mmCIF file of C-alpha atoms in Angstrom:
data_model
loop_
_atom_site.group_PDB
_atom_site.id
_atom_site.type_symbol
_atom_site.label_atom_id
_atom_site.label_comp_id
_atom_site.label_asym_id
_atom_site.label_seq_id
_atom_site.Cartn_x
_atom_site.Cartn_y
_atom_site.Cartn_z
ATOM 1 C CA UNK W 227 139.043 135.642 94.336
ATOM 2 C CA UNK W 228 137.915 132.294 94.964
ATOM 3 C CA UNK W 229 138.131 129.884 91.955
ATOM 4 C CA UNK W 230 134.486 128.534 90.764
ATOM 5 C CA UNK W 231 134.725 125.401 92.243
ATOM 6 C CA UNK W 232 135.315 126.290 95.471
ATOM 7 C CA UNK W 233 132.679 128.876 95.126
ATOM 8 C CA UNK W 234 130.595 125.595 93.755
ATOM 9 C CA UNK W 235 131.374 123.393 96.797
ATOM 10 C CA UNK W 236 130.451 126.482 99.148
ATOM 11 C CA UNK W 237 126.923 126.746 97.236
ATOM 12 C CA UNK W 238 126.434 123.172 97.511
ATOM 13 C CA UNK W 239 127.654 122.702 101.085
ATOM 14 C CA UNK W 240 125.361 125.951 101.855
ATOM 15 C CA UNK W 241 122.270 124.092 99.707
ATOM 16 C CA UNK W 242 122.822 120.346 101.608
ATOM 17 C CA UNK W 243 122.838 122.550 105.408
ATOM 18 C CA UNK W 244 119.456 124.284 104.522
ATOM 19 C CA UNK W 245 117.606 121.047 103.381
ATOM 20 C CA UNK W 246 118.836 118.986 106.504
ATOM 21 C CA UNK W 247 117.863 122.174 108.935
ATOM 22 C CA UNK W 248 114.490 122.687 107.194
ATOM 23 C CA UNK W 249 111.499 120.873 109.093
ATOM 24 C CA UNK W 250 110.840 117.462 108.554
ATOM 25 C CA UNK W 251 107.079 117.972 108.386
ATOM 26 C CA UNK W 252 105.021 120.249 106.961
ATOM 27 C CA UNK W 253 102.207 121.809 109.326
ATOM 28 C CA UNK W 254 98.493 121.161 108.029
ATOM 29 C CA UNK W 255 97.453 124.292 105.828
ATOM 30 C CA UNK W 256 94.068 125.427 106.143
ATOM 31 C CA UNK W 257 92.765 124.325 102.750
ATOM 32 C CA UNK W 258 93.864 120.683 103.739
ATOM 33 C CA UNK W 259 92.258 120.893 106.806
ATOM 34 C CA UNK W 260 88.918 122.089 104.590
ATOM 35 C CA UNK W 261 89.231 119.310 102.147
ATOM 36 C CA UNK W 262 89.847 116.359 105.182
ATOM 37 C CA UNK W 263 86.426 117.827 106.699
ATOM 38 C CA UNK W 264 84.819 116.949 102.667
ATOM 39 C CA UNK W 265 86.254 113.348 102.889
ATOM 40 C CA UNK W 266 87.351 111.417 100.261
ATOM 41 C CA UNK W 267 91.241 111.504 101.418
ATOM 42 C CA UNK W 268 93.592 108.703 102.324
ATOM 43 C CA UNK W 269 95.592 109.370 106.056
ATOM 44 C CA UNK W 270 98.714 106.611 106.149
ATOM 45 C CA UNK W 271 100.246 106.873 109.710
ATOM 46 C CA UNK W 272 103.270 105.175 110.556
ATOM 47 C CA UNK W 273 102.452 103.782 113.952
ATOM 48 C CA UNK W 274 103.355 105.944 116.784
ATOM 49 C CA UNK W 275 106.665 106.166 118.919
ATOM 50 C CA UNK W 276 107.936 102.704 120.101
ATOM 51 C CA UNK W 277 109.393 101.272 123.361
ATOM 52 C CA UNK W 278 112.220 100.161 120.568
ATOM 53 C CA UNK W 279 112.225 96.466 122.500
ATOM 54 C CA UNK W 280 110.823 93.401 121.396
ATOM 55 C CA UNK W 281 110.940 91.367 118.342
ATOM 56 C CA UNK W 282 108.766 92.063 115.096
ATOM 57 C CA UNK W 283 107.515 88.498 114.876
ATOM 58 C CA UNK W 284 104.259 88.676 113.752
ATOM 59 C CA UNK W 285 103.789 85.059 115.541
ATOM 60 C CA UNK W 286 105.086 86.180 118.705
ATOM 61 C CA UNK W 287 102.679 87.452 121.647
ATOM 62 C CA UNK W 288 101.871 90.811 121.950
ATOM 63 C CA UNK W 289 104.203 91.067 124.813
ATOM 64 C CA UNK W 290 107.562 90.087 122.939
ATOM 65 C CA UNK W 291 106.327 92.447 120.224
ATOM 66 C CA UNK W 292 107.542 96.532 119.758
ATOM 67 C CA UNK W 293 105.130 98.145 121.320
ATOM 68 C CA UNK W 294 103.868 101.922 121.879
ATOM 69 C CA UNK W 295 105.826 103.711 124.199
ATOM 70 C CA UNK W 296 104.094 106.057 126.152
ATOM 71 C CA UNK W 297 104.929 108.805 124.359
ATOM 72 C CA UNK W 298 103.343 107.052 121.070
ATOM 73 C CA UNK W 299 100.344 106.849 123.283
ATOM 74 C CA UNK W 300 100.012 110.189 123.696
ATOM 75 C CA UNK W 301 100.321 111.040 120.183
ATOM 76 C CA UNK W 302 97.747 108.664 119.409
ATOM 77 C CA UNK W 303 95.132 110.476 121.645
ATOM 78 C CA UNK W 304 96.705 113.475 120.160
ATOM 79 C CA UNK W 305 95.621 112.427 116.681
ATOM 80 C CA UNK W 306 92.146 111.201 117.538
ATOM 81 C CA UNK W 307 91.291 114.342 119.949
ATOM 82 C CA UNK W 308 92.092 116.303 116.641
ATOM 83 C CA UNK W 309 90.589 114.647 113.946
ATOM 84 C CA UNK W 310 87.045 115.149 116.541
ATOM 85 C CA UNK W 311 88.115 118.666 117.392
ATOM 86 C CA UNK W 312 88.346 119.429 113.286
ATOM 87 C CA UNK W 313 85.162 117.299 112.702
ATOM 88 C CA UNK W 314 87.389 115.004 110.030
ATOM 89 C CA UNK W 315 85.131 112.486 109.130
ATOM 90 C CA UNK W 316 86.513 109.088 109.271
ATOM 91 C CA UNK W 317 85.152 105.571 107.771
ATOM 92 C CA UNK W 318 87.588 102.508 107.070
ATOM 93 C CA UNK W 319 90.558 102.503 109.634
ATOM 94 C CA UNK W 320 92.825 99.875 108.745
ATOM 95 C CA UNK W 321 96.093 98.511 110.495
ATOM 96 C CA UNK W 322 99.045 96.090 110.143
ATOM 97 C CA UNK W 323 98.612 93.354 112.330
ATOM 98 C CA UNK W 324 101.555 94.134 114.655
ATOM 99 C CA UNK W 325 100.371 95.326 118.303
ATOM 100 C CA UNK W 326 101.785 99.132 117.983
ATOM 101 C CA UNK W 327 99.407 99.579 114.976
ATOM 102 C CA UNK W 328 96.349 98.184 116.044
ATOM 103 C CA UNK W 329 96.856 99.978 119.320
ATOM 104 C CA UNK W 330 97.038 103.413 117.827
ATOM 105 C CA UNK W 331 94.067 102.826 115.830
ATOM 106 C CA UNK W 332 92.352 101.693 118.727
ATOM 107 C CA UNK W 333 93.217 104.580 120.833
ATOM 108 C CA UNK W 334 93.069 107.314 117.987
ATOM 109 C CA UNK W 335 90.165 106.033 116.488
ATOM 110 C CA UNK W 336 88.353 103.547 118.626
ATOM 111 C CA UNK W 337 88.080 100.637 116.390
ATOM 112 C CA UNK W 338 90.319 98.566 113.859
ATOM 113 C CA UNK W 339 90.002 96.496 110.760
ATOM 114 C CA UNK W 340 93.288 94.326 110.838
ATOM 115 C CA UNK W 341 94.949 93.588 107.628
ATOM 116 C CA UNK W 342 97.728 91.239 106.676
ATOM 117 C CA UNK W 343 98.068 92.691 103.650
ATOM 118 C CA UNK W 344 99.555 95.698 105.670
ATOM 119 C CA UNK W 345 102.263 94.192 107.412
ATOM 120 C CA UNK W 346 105.264 95.656 106.702
ATOM 121 C CA UNK W 347 107.615 94.897 103.947
ATOM 122 C CA UNK W 348 110.949 94.118 105.789
ATOM 123 C CA UNK W 349 108.918 91.924 108.387
ATOM 124 C CA UNK W 350 108.327 89.073 105.784
ATOM 125 C CA UNK W 351 109.401 88.875 102.142
ATOM 126 C CA UNK W 352 106.733 86.476 100.866
ATOM 127 C CA UNK W 353 103.782 88.266 99.438
ATOM 128 C CA UNK W 354 105.479 91.633 99.161
ATOM 129 C CA UNK W 355 104.102 92.424 95.541
ATOM 130 C CA UNK W 356 100.527 91.577 96.844
ATOM 131 C CA UNK W 357 101.190 94.012 99.883
ATOM 132 C CA UNK W 358 102.467 96.330 97.477
ATOM 133 C CA UNK W 359 99.623 96.189 95.148
ATOM 134 C CA UNK W 360 97.042 95.947 97.976
ATOM 135 C CA UNK W 361 98.680 99.360 99.456
ATOM 136 C CA UNK W 362 98.971 101.477 96.184
ATOM 137 C CA UNK W 363 95.239 100.178 95.111
ATOM 138 C CA UNK W 364 93.568 101.663 99.095
ATOM 139 C CA UNK W 365 96.143 104.474 98.399
ATOM 140 C CA UNK W 366 94.418 105.462 94.762
ATOM 141 C CA UNK W 367 91.246 104.588 94.873
ATOM 142 C CA UNK W 368 89.001 107.314 96.880
ATOM 143 C CA UNK W 369 86.822 106.319 99.990
ATOM 144 C CA UNK W 370 83.355 105.714 98.656
ATOM 145 C CA UNK W 371 81.705 106.344 102.150
ATOM 146 C CA UNK W 372 82.163 110.011 102.161
ATOM 147 C CA UNK W 373 84.939 109.753 104.781
ATOM 148 C CA UNK W 374 88.333 109.605 104.881
ATOM 149 C CA UNK W 375 90.644 106.214 104.786
ATOM 150 C CA UNK W 376 92.849 105.318 107.820
ATOM 151 C CA UNK W 377 95.552 103.408 107.471
ATOM 152 C CA UNK W 378 98.131 102.664 110.309
ATOM 153 C CA UNK W 379 101.217 100.539 109.231
ATOM 154 C CA UNK W 380 104.520 100.833 108.764
ATOM 155 C CA UNK W 381 107.141 103.193 107.053
ATOM 156 C CA UNK W 382 108.960 100.557 104.581
ATOM 157 C CA UNK W 383 105.329 100.128 102.857
ATOM 158 C CA UNK W 384 104.813 103.774 102.220
ATOM 159 C CA UNK W 385 108.408 104.120 101.095
ATOM 160 C CA UNK W 386 108.071 101.763 98.421
ATOM 161 C CA UNK W 387 105.056 102.644 97.549
ATOM 162 C CA UNK W 388 104.924 106.689 97.503
ATOM 163 C CA UNK W 389 108.719 107.638 98.108
ATOM 164 C CA UNK W 390 107.842 108.788 101.484
ATOM 165 C CA UNK W 391 109.979 108.549 105.101
ATOM 166 C CA UNK W 392 107.610 108.998 107.913
ATOM 167 C CA UNK W 393 108.757 109.124 111.505
ATOM 168 C CA UNK W 394 107.188 107.487 113.948
ATOM 169 C CA UNK W 395 103.376 108.935 114.560
ATOM 170 C CA UNK W 396 103.809 111.336 111.319
ATOM 171 C CA UNK W 397 100.897 111.354 108.836
ATOM 172 C CA UNK W 398 100.848 111.374 104.929
ATOM 173 C CA UNK W 399 97.642 113.284 103.837
ATOM 174 C CA UNK W 400 96.931 111.528 100.000
ATOM 175 C CA UNK W 401 94.388 112.363 97.600
ATOM 176 C CA UNK W 402 93.710 109.340 95.536
ATOM 177 C CA UNK W 403 92.314 110.330 92.001
ATOM 178 C CA UNK W 404 91.802 106.482 90.733
ATOM 179 C CA UNK W 405 94.553 106.239 88.628
ATOM 180 C CA UNK W 406 97.367 107.338 91.281
ATOM 181 C CA UNK W 407 97.365 109.613 93.871
ATOM 182 C CA UNK W 408 98.959 112.757 95.463
ATOM 183 C CA UNK W 409 100.758 112.941 98.900
ATOM 184 C CA UNK W 410 99.555 116.517 100.161
ATOM 185 C CA UNK W 411 101.334 116.975 103.450
ATOM 186 C CA UNK W 412 103.423 115.068 106.040
ATOM 187 C CA UNK W 413 102.149 116.421 109.410
ATOM 188 C CA UNK W 414 103.496 115.413 112.514
ATOM 189 C CA UNK W 415 100.856 114.056 115.647
ATOM 190 C CA UNK W 416 101.380 117.584 117.192
ATOM 191 C CA UNK W 417 100.665 119.233 114.101
ATOM 192 C CA UNK W 418 96.998 118.275 113.655
#
């Protein structure tokens, strides 16, 4: 008969294996889709897939920045098409000033309001606390226009504020309540 410690280790290893083999996203549930169609939510996207070339320096020209790859452009189109297909109302579309974030906003939603406050937290230490406070406020305050607020930025920002790490193109559907917020789901682009 195996010892208790061996059984415990086996269960621990099996549990760890199960965690790492589960999908990294949730499919958008029908009740979540219905809630989004009613407005009042925030959808935070990490920018779409990138080329992983270029450097993250906001002062550099677009050609020297890390840009969306062909897959990232397609992800952006898929997301925009899904919002139209499901009649999800879109209000403000806020994005980090990096080209990959602005491009995703333009491709998916046809417009963008560039916000320096959404600059990645790892990009520049100066103003970090103010950027965290800005995002926290955008996540906790419901949109007043009856639509949904879109934010396209970087994983470091949402990880710091909401303890959620997003893959490129992944979104976080957030229900604000004025004093805080709840992350409902984290769909990948193909799950919209």
